[in-house]
Structure formats: C-alpha cells, structure tokens
PDB file of C-alpha atoms and ligand atoms in Angstrom:
ATOM      1  CA  MET A  20      27.305 -14.419 -14.236  1.00 37.00           C
ATOM      2  CA  GLU A  21      30.041 -16.210 -14.979  1.00 41.00           C
ATOM      3  CA  ASN A  22      32.236 -12.926 -16.812  1.00 43.00           C
ATOM      4  CA  LEU A  23      31.686 -10.395 -13.938  1.00 45.00           C
ATOM      5  CA  TRP A  24      34.659  -8.623 -13.171  1.00 48.00           C
ATOM      6  CA  ALA A  25      35.018  -8.426  -8.971  1.00 51.00           C
ATOM      7  CA  PRO A  26      38.508  -9.228  -8.775  1.00 48.00           C
ATOM      8  CA  TRP A  27      38.722  -8.201  -4.993  1.00 51.00           C
ATOM      9  CA  ARG A  28      35.413 -10.366  -4.375  1.00 53.00           C
ATOM     10  CA  MET A  29      36.914 -12.865  -5.881  1.00 48.00           C
ATOM     11  CA  GLU A  30      40.392 -12.883  -3.749  1.00 50.00           C
ATOM     12  CA  PHE A  31      37.698 -12.924  -0.654  1.00 53.00           C
ATOM     13  CA  ILE A  32      36.785 -16.436  -1.690  1.00 50.00           C
ATOM     14  CA  ALA A  33      39.493 -18.500  -3.262  1.00 53.00           C
ATOM     15  CA  PRO A  34      42.428 -16.151  -1.041  1.00 53.00           C
ATOM     16  CA  LYS A  35      46.150 -16.463  -2.805  1.00 55.00           C
ATOM     17  CA  THR A  36      47.921 -15.673   1.015  1.00 59.00           C
ATOM     18  CA  PRO A  37      46.387 -17.311   4.286  1.00 61.00           C
ATOM     19  CA  ARG A  38      43.879 -14.494   5.918  1.00 60.00           C
ATOM     20  CA  PRO A  39      46.165 -13.270   8.832  1.00 61.00           C
ATOM     21  CA  GLN A  40      45.236 -14.961  12.557  1.00 74.00           C
ATOM     22  CA  GLU A  41      45.714 -11.994  14.027  1.00 89.00           C
ATOM     23  CA  CYS A  42      43.021  -9.251  14.361  1.00 95.00           C
ATOM     24  CA  ILE A  43      42.954  -7.107  11.405  1.00 95.00           C
ATOM     25  CA  PHE A  44      40.910  -4.421  13.551  1.00 97.00           C
ATOM     26  CA  CYS A  45      43.166  -4.210  15.780  1.00 97.00           C
ATOM     27  CA  THR A  46      46.288  -4.549  13.267  1.00 96.00           C
ATOM     28  CA  GLN A  47      45.274  -2.117  10.713  1.00 97.00           C
ATOM     29  CA  PRO A  48      45.237   0.699  12.876  1.00 97.00           C
ATOM     30  CA  ALA A  49      48.278   0.141  15.026  1.00 97.00           C
ATOM     31  CA  ALA A  50      50.265  -0.099  11.510  1.00 96.00           C
ATOM     32  CA  HIS A  51      49.495   3.706  10.420  1.00 94.00           C
ATOM     33  CA  ARG A  52      49.225   2.800   7.024  1.00 96.00           C
ATOM     34  CA  ASP A  53      45.833   4.450   6.508  1.00 96.00           C
ATOM     35  CA  ASP A  54      46.435   4.614   3.096  1.00 93.00           C
ATOM     36  CA  ASP A  55      46.941   0.845   2.594  1.00 92.00           C
ATOM     37  CA  TYR A  56      44.676  -0.087   4.459  1.00 94.00           C
ATOM     38  CA  TYR A  57      41.238   2.516   3.085  1.00 95.00           C
ATOM     39  CA  ILE A  58      40.933   3.666   7.145  1.00 97.00           C
ATOM     40  CA  PHE A  59      39.507   7.198   6.299  1.00 97.00           C
ATOM     41  CA  TYR A  60      38.699   8.715   9.580  1.00 98.00           C
ATOM     42  CA  ARG A  61      39.565   8.407  12.975  1.00 97.00           C
ATOM     43  CA  GLY A  62      38.105   9.646  16.420  1.00 97.00           C
ATOM     44  CA  GLU A  63      38.998   8.839  19.942  1.00 98.00           C
ATOM     45  CA  HIS A  64      37.556   5.385  20.660  1.00 98.00           C
ATOM     46  CA  CYS A  65      36.434   4.040  16.630  1.00 98.00           C
ATOM     47  CA  TYR A  66      37.316   4.701  12.923  1.00 98.00           C
ATOM     48  CA  MET A  67      35.938   4.256   9.785  1.00 98.00           C
ATOM     49  CA  MET A  68      37.427   2.389   6.975  1.00 97.00           C
ATOM     50  CA  LEU A  69      36.002   0.924   3.316  1.00 95.00           C
ATOM     51  CA  ASN A  70      35.593  -2.919   3.584  1.00 92.00           C
ATOM     52  CA  LEU A  71      37.936  -4.571   1.296  1.00 87.00           C
ATOM     53  CA  TYR A  72      34.837  -6.658  -0.621  1.00 85.00           C
ATOM     54  CA  PRO A  73      32.149  -4.411  -0.608  1.00 85.00           C
ATOM     55  CA  TYR A  74      28.482  -5.616  -1.778  1.00 82.00           C
ATOM     56  CA  ASN A  75      28.535  -1.982  -2.671  1.00 86.00           C
ATOM     57  CA  SER A  76      30.497   0.852  -4.323  1.00 88.00           C
ATOM     58  CA  GLY A  77      31.080   2.943  -0.637  1.00 93.00           C
ATOM     59  CA  HIS A  78      30.367   0.340   1.803  1.00 93.00           C
ATOM     60  CA  LEU A  79      32.318   0.787   4.819  1.00 96.00           C
ATOM     61  CA  MET A  80      32.761   0.061   8.085  1.00 97.00           C
ATOM     62  CA  ILE A  81      33.118   1.866  11.457  1.00 98.00           C
ATOM     63  CA  VAL A  82      35.036  -0.084  13.794  1.00 98.00           C
ATOM     64  CA  PRO A  83      36.188   0.406  17.840  1.00 98.00           C
ATOM     65  CA  TYR A  84      39.117   0.274  18.055  1.00 98.00           C
ATOM     66  CA  GLN A  85      38.457  -2.090  21.841  1.00 97.00           C
ATOM     67  CA  HIS A  86      38.712  -5.248  20.435  1.00 97.00           C
ATOM     68  CA  VAL A  87      35.578  -7.132  21.211  1.00 97.00           C
ATOM     69  CA  GLU A  88      33.293  -9.506  19.801  1.00 96.00           C
ATOM     70  CA  SER A  89      29.967  -7.678  21.044  1.00 96.00           C
ATOM     71  CA  ILE A  90      28.172  -4.132  22.084  1.00 96.00           C
ATOM     72  CA  GLU A  91      27.093  -5.391  25.348  1.00 96.00           C
ATOM     73  CA  LYS A  92      31.244  -4.661  25.801  1.00 97.00           C
ATOM     74  CA  LEU A  93      31.384  -1.625  24.481  1.00 97.00           C
ATOM     75  CA  ASN A  94      30.872   1.651  27.455  1.00 97.00           C
ATOM     76  CA  SER A  95      28.530   3.857  26.403  1.00 97.00           C
ATOM     77  CA  THR A  96      30.989   6.893  24.933  1.00 98.00           C
ATOM     78  CA  THR A  97      32.330   4.930  22.601  1.00 98.00           C
ATOM     79  CA  LEU A  98      28.806   3.706  21.602  1.00 97.00           C
ATOM     80  CA  THR A  99      28.186   7.176  20.924  1.00 98.00           C
ATOM     81  CA  GLU A 100      31.065   7.478  18.922  1.00 98.00           C
ATOM     82  CA  LEU A 101      30.122   4.456  17.187  1.00 98.00           C
ATOM     83  CA  MET A 102      26.645   6.647  16.372  1.00 98.00           C
ATOM     84  CA  SER A 103      27.949  10.362  15.961  1.00 98.00           C
ATOM     85  CA  GLN A 104      30.402   8.229  13.304  1.00 98.00           C
ATOM     86  CA  ALA A 105      28.129   6.674  11.860  1.00 98.00           C
ATOM     87  CA  GLN A 106      25.868  10.466  10.901  1.00 98.00           C
ATOM     88  CA  LEU A 107      29.363  12.305   9.033  1.00 98.00           C
ATOM     89  CA  ALA A 108      29.667   8.865   7.093  1.00 98.00           C
ATOM     90  CA  LEU A 109      25.948   9.338   5.669  1.00 98.00           C
ATOM     91  CA  ARG A 110      26.113  12.930   5.501  1.00 98.00           C
ATOM     92  CA  ALA A 111      30.386  12.420   3.757  1.00 98.00           C
ATOM     93  CA  LEU A 112      28.060   9.610   1.325  1.00 97.00           C
ATOM     94  CA  HIS A 113      25.642  11.838   0.048  1.00 97.00           C
ATOM     95  CA  LEU A 114      27.603  14.268  -0.363  1.00 96.00           C
ATOM     96  CA  VAL A 115      30.180  11.685  -2.646  1.00 94.00           C
ATOM     97  CA  MET A 116      28.019   9.689  -3.945  1.00 94.00           C
ATOM     98  CA  LYS A 117      24.696  10.567  -3.716  1.00 95.00           C
ATOM     99  CA  PRO A 118      23.060   7.002  -2.730  1.00 95.00           C
ATOM    100  CA  ASP A 119      19.085   6.877  -2.461  1.00 95.00           C
ATOM    101  CA  GLY A 120      19.488   4.985   0.813  1.00 94.00           C
ATOM    102  CA  PHE A 121      21.356   2.950   2.954  1.00 94.00           C
ATOM    103  CA  ASN A 122      21.691  -0.678   4.929  1.00 93.00           C
ATOM    104  CA  MET A 123      23.489   0.034   8.575  1.00 94.00           C
ATOM    105  CA  GLY A 124      23.919  -2.899  10.825  1.00 93.00           C
ATOM    106  CA  ILE A 125      25.777  -5.196  12.333  1.00 94.00           C
ATOM    107  CA  ASN A 126      26.205  -9.056  12.111  1.00 92.00           C
ATOM    108  CA  GLU A 127      27.023  -9.885  15.464  1.00 91.00           C
ATOM    109  CA  GLY A 128      28.424 -14.221  15.569  1.00 91.00           C
ATOM    110  CA  LYS A 129      29.928 -16.089  13.277  1.00 89.00           C
ATOM    111  CA  VAL A 130      26.196 -17.814  12.527  1.00 90.00           C
ATOM    112  CA  ALA A 131      24.968 -14.005  12.069  1.00 87.00           C
ATOM    113  CA  GLY A 132      27.327 -13.731   9.625  1.00 85.00           C
ATOM    114  CA  ALA A 133      30.440 -11.954  10.569  1.00 85.00           C
ATOM    115  CA  GLY A 134      33.576 -12.231   8.510  1.00 83.00           C
ATOM    116  CA  TYR A 135      35.218 -11.834  11.863  1.00 86.00           C
ATOM    117  CA  ALA A 136      33.304 -11.947  14.373  1.00 91.00           C
ATOM    118  CA  GLU A 137      35.750 -11.531  17.117  1.00 95.00           C
ATOM    119  CA  HIS A 138      36.402  -8.048  17.049  1.00 97.00           C
ATOM    120  CA  MET A 139      32.574  -6.269  15.993  1.00 96.00           C
ATOM    121  CA  HIS A 140      32.006  -4.232  13.106  1.00 97.00           C
ATOM    122  CA  PHE A 141      28.927  -1.883  12.211  1.00 97.00           C
ATOM    123  CA  HIS A 142      28.493  -1.863   8.344  1.00 95.00           C
ATOM    124  CA  ILE A 143      27.114   0.963   6.231  1.00 95.00           C
ATOM    125  CA  VAL A 144      26.349  -0.351   2.673  1.00 93.00           C
ATOM    126  CA  PRO A 145      25.169   3.129   0.180  1.00 93.00           C
ATOM    127  CA  ARG A 146      21.872   1.526  -1.965  1.00 92.00           C
ATOM    128  CA  TRP A 147      21.035   3.642  -5.455  1.00 91.00           C
ATOM    129  CA  ASN A 148      17.044   3.162  -7.231  1.00 88.00           C
ATOM    130  CA  GLY A 149      17.620  -0.259  -9.527  1.00 82.00           C
ATOM    131  CA  ASP A 150      21.210  -1.519  -7.478  1.00 81.00           C
ATOM    132  CA  THR A 151      18.874  -4.530  -6.798  1.00 70.00           C
ATOM    133  CA  ASN A 152      18.811  -5.437 -10.604  1.00 56.00           C
ATOM    134  CA  PHE A 153      22.870  -5.877 -10.587  1.00 49.00           C
ATOM    135  CA  MET A 154      22.777  -7.724  -7.339  1.00 48.00           C
ATOM    136  CA  PRO A 155      22.742 -11.264  -7.120  1.00 49.00           C
ATOM    137  CA  VAL A 156      20.638 -12.849  -4.845  1.00 44.00           C
ATOM    138  CA  VAL A 157      22.501 -16.294  -4.785  1.00 41.00           C
ATOM    139  CA  ALA A 158      26.147 -15.513  -6.767  1.00 43.00           C
ATOM    140  CA  ASP A 159      28.809 -14.209  -4.833  1.00 48.00           C
ATOM    141  CA  VAL A 160      29.862 -12.115  -7.093  1.00 49.00           C
ATOM    142  CA  LYS A 161      28.672  -8.176  -8.452  1.00 54.00           C
ATOM    143  CA  VAL A 162      30.292  -5.760  -9.629  1.00 54.00           C
ATOM    144  CA  ILE A 163      31.402  -2.672  -7.596  1.00 63.00           C
ATOM    145  CA  PRO A 164      31.875  -0.025 -10.861  1.00 60.00           C
ATOM    146  CA  GLU A 165      33.926   2.425  -8.486  1.00 68.00           C
ATOM    147  CA  HIS A 166      37.567   1.160  -7.534  1.00 81.00           C
ATOM    148  CA  LEU A 167      37.688   1.044  -3.679  1.00 88.00           C
ATOM    149  CA  ALA A 168      41.002   4.101  -3.669  1.00 89.00           C
ATOM    150  CA  ASN A 169      38.327   6.252  -6.472  1.00 90.00           C
ATOM    151  CA  THR A 170      36.327   6.093  -3.410  1.00 92.00           C
ATOM    152  CA  TYR A 171      38.738   5.931  -0.522  1.00 94.00           C
ATOM    153  CA  HIS A 172      40.283   9.407  -1.555  1.00 94.00           C
ATOM    154  CA  LYS A 173      36.651  10.890  -1.893  1.00 95.00           C
ATOM    155  CA  LEU A 174      35.239  10.685   1.755  1.00 96.00           C
ATOM    156  CA  LYS A 175      38.764  11.530   3.236  1.00 96.00           C
ATOM    157  CA  GLN A 176      38.267  14.794   1.370  1.00 95.00           C
ATOM    158  CA  ALA A 177      34.209  15.034   2.211  1.00 96.00           C
ATOM    159  CA  LEU A 178      34.855  14.431   5.361  1.00 95.00           C
ATOM    160  CA  GLU A 179      37.595  17.193   6.006  1.00 94.00           C
ATOM    161  CA  SER A 180      35.489  19.466   4.769  1.00 92.00           C
ATOM    162  CA  LEU A 181      32.340  18.369   7.156  1.00 90.00           C
TER     163      LEU A 181
HETATM  164 ZN1   ZN B 226      40.615  -6.836  17.287  1.00 89.18          ZN
END
C-alpha cells in the first residue's frame, strides 16, 4: 500500500500548514472564491462542495450556511433544502459519474468521526461495484482515480442542466 499516490489525503494526515482556527464551512462560502473551494452549488440555506480529502471520486458535502453542530438546531426549511440538495446531488452524480450506489450521512460529534464537528455537514459518497477491492479497510490511503478539479467542473455543469 505504500506506493499509492493520494497527495490530498496525505496532506490531510500531515498538513503543510496548520489547519485554520476559524470554521471553514463559514469562511469558505463567505470568501466568494467558489472555484478555489470547490463549492459547485449554492441554494438559499445550504450549499454543496467537494470534499478535499475524498473517500471516493465525487465525494461531496451539503452544508447549511448556519453554523450549528447538530441537525437538532436546524429549522425545517433548512432541513428540507438539505434533502432537496441531496436529491439534486444524486441526479448530478448519476449523470456525470454513473455510480452503482451511494453512502450518505452525517458524522455528528468528534466521537462519531466528524473532522469539523462544530458545523454539521451531510456526506454523499458515490460507490461503484468492485470499488471495495481498492478501498483498504485499515490503511488510511487510497487511490482517487479522478482529479478534484475535473469532478468539480463536471458536477457544476450537470447541475446547471438539471
Ligand atoms: Zn461554521
């Protein structure tokens, strides 16, 4: 496993620069540099961005603009939009990547594996038949066959056409 090339994952394990103190799910959409942060869709209450440290190609997140750690604190309008965006994301992913299935969900709290526990976000990870062959269960490195920028532009285009 030591020869796999997954530079973005390695940077997460050993970051070159210290991780920012401020909340990335608040500062990145506020910066209005969506191409730099792979924010490919904006709604009224939630937005969608690619995960920079993906577990598979097309791994994306749906994030409410509101800074809350739990879905308990979201109102029903935001919750509804979050699931509507999940539906849109699946349509777009089907269009551009043709996955065979998806893992979807929320890691709520550090104990549950949330990297940024203070601002809740909903993960969607596309799955393909046979991809577990390449997905090491124990090791923390794996190959991502498609580069992020490529995925970003394809998804953005697909959503504009939906
Ligand atoms: Zn935040």
